[in-house]
PDB file of C-alpha atoms in Angstrom:
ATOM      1  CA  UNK A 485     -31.894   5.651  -0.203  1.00 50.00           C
ATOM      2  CA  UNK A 486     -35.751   5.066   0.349  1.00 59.00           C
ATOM      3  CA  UNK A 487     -38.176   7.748   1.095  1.00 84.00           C
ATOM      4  CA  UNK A 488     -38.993   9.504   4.527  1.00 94.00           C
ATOM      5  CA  UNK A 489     -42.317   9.421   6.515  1.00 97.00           C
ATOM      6  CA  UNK A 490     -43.225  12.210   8.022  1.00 97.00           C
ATOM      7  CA  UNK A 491     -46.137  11.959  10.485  1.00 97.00           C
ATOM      8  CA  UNK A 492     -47.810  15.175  12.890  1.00 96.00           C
ATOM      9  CA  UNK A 493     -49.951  12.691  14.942  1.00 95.00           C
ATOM     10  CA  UNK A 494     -52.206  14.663  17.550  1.00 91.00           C
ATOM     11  CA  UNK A 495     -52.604  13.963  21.341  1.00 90.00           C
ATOM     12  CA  UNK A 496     -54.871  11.206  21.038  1.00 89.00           C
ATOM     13  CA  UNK A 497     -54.962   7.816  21.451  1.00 91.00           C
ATOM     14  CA  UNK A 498     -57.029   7.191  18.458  1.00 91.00           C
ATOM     15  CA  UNK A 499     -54.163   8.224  16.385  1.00 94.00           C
ATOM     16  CA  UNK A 500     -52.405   5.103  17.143  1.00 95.00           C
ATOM     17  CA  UNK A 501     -54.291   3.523  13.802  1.00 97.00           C
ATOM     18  CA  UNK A 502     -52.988   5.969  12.045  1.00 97.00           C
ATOM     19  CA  UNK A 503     -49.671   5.898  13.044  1.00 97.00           C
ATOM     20  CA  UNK A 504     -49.821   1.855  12.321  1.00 97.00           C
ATOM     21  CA  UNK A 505     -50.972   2.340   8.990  1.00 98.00           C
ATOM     22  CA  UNK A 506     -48.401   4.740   8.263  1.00 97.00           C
ATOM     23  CA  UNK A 507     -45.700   3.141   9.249  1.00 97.00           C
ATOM     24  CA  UNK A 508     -47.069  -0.413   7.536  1.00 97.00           C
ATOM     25  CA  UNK A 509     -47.028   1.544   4.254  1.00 97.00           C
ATOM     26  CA  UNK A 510     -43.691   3.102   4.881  1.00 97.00           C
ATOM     27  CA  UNK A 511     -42.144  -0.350   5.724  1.00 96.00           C
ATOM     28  CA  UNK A 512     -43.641  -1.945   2.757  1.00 96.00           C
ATOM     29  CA  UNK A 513     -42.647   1.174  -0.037  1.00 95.00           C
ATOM     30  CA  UNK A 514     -38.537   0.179   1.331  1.00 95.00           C
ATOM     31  CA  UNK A 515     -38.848  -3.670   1.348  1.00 94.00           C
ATOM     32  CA  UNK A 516     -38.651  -3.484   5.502  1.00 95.00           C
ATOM     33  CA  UNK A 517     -38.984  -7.437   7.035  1.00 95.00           C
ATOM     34  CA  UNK A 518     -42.125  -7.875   8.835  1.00 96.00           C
ATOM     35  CA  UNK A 519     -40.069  -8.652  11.667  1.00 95.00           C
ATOM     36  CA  UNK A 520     -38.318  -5.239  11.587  1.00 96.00           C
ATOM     37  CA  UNK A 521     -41.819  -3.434  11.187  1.00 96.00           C
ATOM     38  CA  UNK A 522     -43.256  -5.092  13.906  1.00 96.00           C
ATOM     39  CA  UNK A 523     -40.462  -4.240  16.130  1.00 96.00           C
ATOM     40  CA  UNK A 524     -40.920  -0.360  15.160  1.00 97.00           C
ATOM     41  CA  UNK A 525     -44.635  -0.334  15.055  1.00 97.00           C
ATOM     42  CA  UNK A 526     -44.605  -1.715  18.764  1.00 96.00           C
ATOM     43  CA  UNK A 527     -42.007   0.725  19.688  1.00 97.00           C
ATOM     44  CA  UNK A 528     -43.942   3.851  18.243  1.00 97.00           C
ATOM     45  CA  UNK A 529     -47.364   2.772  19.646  1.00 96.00           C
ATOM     46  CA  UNK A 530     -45.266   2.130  23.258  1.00 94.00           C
ATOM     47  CA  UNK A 531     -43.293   5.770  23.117  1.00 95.00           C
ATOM     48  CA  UNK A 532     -46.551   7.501  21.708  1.00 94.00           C
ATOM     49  CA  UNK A 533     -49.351   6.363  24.254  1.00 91.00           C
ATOM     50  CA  UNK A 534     -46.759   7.196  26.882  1.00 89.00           C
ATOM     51  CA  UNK A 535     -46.505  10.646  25.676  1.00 91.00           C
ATOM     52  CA  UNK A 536     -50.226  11.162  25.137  1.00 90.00           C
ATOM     53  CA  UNK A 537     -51.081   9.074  28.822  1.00 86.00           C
ATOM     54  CA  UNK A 538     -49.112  10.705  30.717  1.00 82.00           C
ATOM     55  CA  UNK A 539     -46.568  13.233  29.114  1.00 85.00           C
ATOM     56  CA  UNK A 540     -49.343  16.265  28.488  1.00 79.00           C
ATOM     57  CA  UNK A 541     -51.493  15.815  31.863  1.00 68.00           C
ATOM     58  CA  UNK A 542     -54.625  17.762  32.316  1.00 58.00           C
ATOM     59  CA  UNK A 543     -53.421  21.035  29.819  1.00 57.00           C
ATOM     60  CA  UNK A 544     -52.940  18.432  26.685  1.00 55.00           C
ATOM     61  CA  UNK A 545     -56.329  16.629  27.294  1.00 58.00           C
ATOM     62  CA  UNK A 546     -57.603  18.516  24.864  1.00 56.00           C
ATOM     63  CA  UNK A 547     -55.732  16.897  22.107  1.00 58.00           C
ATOM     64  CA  UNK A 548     -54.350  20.265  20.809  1.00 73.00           C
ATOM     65  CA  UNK A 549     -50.794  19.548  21.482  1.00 85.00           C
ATOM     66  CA  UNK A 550     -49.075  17.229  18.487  1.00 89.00           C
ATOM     67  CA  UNK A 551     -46.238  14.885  18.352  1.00 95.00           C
ATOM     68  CA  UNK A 552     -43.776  14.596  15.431  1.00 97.00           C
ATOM     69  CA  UNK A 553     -42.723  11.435  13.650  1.00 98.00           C
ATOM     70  CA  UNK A 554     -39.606  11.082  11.013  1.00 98.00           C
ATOM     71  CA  UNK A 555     -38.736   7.789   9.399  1.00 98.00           C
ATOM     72  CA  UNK A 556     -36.037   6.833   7.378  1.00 97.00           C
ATOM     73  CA  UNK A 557     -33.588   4.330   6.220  1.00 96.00           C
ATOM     74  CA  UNK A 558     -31.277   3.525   3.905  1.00 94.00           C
ATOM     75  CA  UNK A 559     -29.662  -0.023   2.558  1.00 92.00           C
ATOM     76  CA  UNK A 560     -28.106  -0.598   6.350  1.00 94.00           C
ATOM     77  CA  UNK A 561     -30.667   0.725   9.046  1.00 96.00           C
ATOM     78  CA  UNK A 562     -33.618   2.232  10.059  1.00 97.00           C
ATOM     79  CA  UNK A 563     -34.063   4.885  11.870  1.00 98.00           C
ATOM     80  CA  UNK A 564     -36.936   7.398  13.652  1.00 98.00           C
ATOM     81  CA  UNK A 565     -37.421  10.340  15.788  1.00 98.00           C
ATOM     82  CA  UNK A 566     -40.229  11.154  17.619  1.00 97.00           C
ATOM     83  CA  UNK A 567     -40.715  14.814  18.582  1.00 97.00           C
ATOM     84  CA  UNK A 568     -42.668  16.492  20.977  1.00 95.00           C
ATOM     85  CA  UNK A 569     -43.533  19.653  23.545  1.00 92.00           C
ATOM     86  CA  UNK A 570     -44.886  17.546  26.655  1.00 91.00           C
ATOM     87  CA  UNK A 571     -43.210  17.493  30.295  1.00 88.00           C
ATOM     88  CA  UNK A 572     -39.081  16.681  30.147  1.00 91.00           C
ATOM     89  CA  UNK A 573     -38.674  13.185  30.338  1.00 90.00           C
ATOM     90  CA  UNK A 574     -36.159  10.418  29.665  1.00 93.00           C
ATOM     91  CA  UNK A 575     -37.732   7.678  29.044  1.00 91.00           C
ATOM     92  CA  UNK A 576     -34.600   5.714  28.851  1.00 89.00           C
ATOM     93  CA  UNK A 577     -33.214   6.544  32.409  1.00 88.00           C
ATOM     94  CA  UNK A 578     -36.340   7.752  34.145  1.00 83.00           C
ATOM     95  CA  UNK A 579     -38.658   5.084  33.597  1.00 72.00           C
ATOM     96  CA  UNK A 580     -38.891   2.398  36.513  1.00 68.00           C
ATOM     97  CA  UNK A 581     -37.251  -0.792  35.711  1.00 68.00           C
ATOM     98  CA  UNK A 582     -39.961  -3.352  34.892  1.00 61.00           C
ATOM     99  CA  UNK A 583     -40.653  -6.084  37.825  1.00 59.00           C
ATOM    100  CA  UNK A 584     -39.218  -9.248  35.582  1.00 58.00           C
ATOM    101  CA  UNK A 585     -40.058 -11.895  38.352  1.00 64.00           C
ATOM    102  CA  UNK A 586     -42.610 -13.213  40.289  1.00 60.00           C
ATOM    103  CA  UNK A 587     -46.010 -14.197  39.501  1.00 58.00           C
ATOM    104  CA  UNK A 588     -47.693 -11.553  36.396  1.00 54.00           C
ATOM    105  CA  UNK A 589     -50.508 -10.289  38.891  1.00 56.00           C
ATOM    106  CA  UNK A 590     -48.284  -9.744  41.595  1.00 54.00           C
ATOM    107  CA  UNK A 591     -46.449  -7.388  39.112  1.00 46.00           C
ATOM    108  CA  UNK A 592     -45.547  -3.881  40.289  1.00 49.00           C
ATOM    109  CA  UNK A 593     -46.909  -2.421  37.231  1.00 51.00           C
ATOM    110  CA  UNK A 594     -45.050   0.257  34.742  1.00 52.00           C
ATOM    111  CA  UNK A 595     -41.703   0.090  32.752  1.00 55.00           C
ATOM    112  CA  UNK A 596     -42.130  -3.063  30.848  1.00 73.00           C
ATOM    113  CA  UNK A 597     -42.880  -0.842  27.259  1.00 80.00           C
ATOM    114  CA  UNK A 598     -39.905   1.161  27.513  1.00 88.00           C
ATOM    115  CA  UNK A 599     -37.893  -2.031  28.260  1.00 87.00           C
ATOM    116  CA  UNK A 600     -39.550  -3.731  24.927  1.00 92.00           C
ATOM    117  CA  UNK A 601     -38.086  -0.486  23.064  1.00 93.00           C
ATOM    118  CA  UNK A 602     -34.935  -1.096  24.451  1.00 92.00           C
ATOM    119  CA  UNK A 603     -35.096  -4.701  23.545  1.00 91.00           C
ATOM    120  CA  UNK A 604     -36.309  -4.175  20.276  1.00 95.00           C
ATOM    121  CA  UNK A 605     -33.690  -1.453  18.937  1.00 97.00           C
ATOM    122  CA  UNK A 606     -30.099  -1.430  18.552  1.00 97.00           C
ATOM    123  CA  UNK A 607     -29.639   2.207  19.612  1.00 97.00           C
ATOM    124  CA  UNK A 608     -32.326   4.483  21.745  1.00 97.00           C
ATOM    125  CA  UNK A 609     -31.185   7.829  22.932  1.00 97.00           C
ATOM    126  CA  UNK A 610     -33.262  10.865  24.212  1.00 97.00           C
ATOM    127  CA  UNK A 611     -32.047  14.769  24.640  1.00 97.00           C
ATOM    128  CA  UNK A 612     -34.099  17.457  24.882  1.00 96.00           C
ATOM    129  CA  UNK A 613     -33.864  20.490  23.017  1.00 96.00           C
ATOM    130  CA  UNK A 614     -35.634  23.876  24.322  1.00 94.00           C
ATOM    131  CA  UNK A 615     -38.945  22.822  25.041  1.00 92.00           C
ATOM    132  CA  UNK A 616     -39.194  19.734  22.989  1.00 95.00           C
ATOM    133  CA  UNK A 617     -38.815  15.895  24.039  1.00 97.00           C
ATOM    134  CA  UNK A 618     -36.669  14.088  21.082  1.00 98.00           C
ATOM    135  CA  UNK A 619     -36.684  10.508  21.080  1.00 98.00           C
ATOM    136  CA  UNK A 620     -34.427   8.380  18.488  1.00 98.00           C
ATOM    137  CA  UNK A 621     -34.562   5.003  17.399  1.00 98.00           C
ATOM    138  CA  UNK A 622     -32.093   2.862  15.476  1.00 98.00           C
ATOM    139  CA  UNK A 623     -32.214  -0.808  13.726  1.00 97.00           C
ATOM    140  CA  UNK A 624     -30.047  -2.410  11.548  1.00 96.00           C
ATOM    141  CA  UNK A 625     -32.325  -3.432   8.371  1.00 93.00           C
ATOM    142  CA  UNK A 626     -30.589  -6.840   8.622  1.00 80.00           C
ATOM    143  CA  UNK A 627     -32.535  -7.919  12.139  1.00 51.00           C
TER     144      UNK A 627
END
């Protein structure tokens, strides 16, 4: 069993470093592939800046408000939850489909992140629970 990362990242973009760094060490202390941290760095920074963009508004401007991170994984998969107190939102079922066709500046813009999470995990799921957002992610350590 390898260890656990346990992040408190606060509403701010700028944290995004952080959270890259973090997870680079974490993936490198368990032997991760570089393909398998890529796919959960890009899915982190995705579900992250949507949170701090758009899921606090005007009252978590002030970069007060904090979102959770737990890593883990063991010899088969990876997994992580992100955990925090914005708006209710599924990002899973609520976000618009991405626009797939057409010419790239014609684009109706929004969606394409979450559908790069979906792409890049084997399992997403979201629930919420009281006031809190909880977002897993899942990847065999074999991809």
């Amino acid at each position: 069993m390898g260890d656990r990362l346990d992040l408190v990242l606060r509403n701010d973009l700028g944290e995004l470093e952080r959270l890259a760094a973090a997870v680079d060490a974490f993936a490198e202390r368990n032997g991760l592939s570089p393909a398998l941290a890529f796919a959960l760095n890009l899915c982190l920074d995705e579900l992250v800046t949507n949170t701090v963009s758009y899921g606090y508004g005007a009252d978590g401007a002030d970069g007060r408000r904090s979102i959770r991170l737990r890593v883990e994984c063991d010899e088969a998969e990876l997994r992580a939850e992100l955990e925090d107190d914005a708006a209710a939102f599924d990002p899973f079922h609520e976000a618009p489909p991405p626009d797939l066709e057409g010419d790239i500046d014609e684009r109706r813009v929004g969606g394409l992140g979450v559908f790069l999470v979906r792409q890049s995990m084997d399992r997403v799921a979201y629930r919420r629970a009281g006031d809190r957002n909880i977002v897993t992610l899942a990847k065999a350590r074999t991809a």
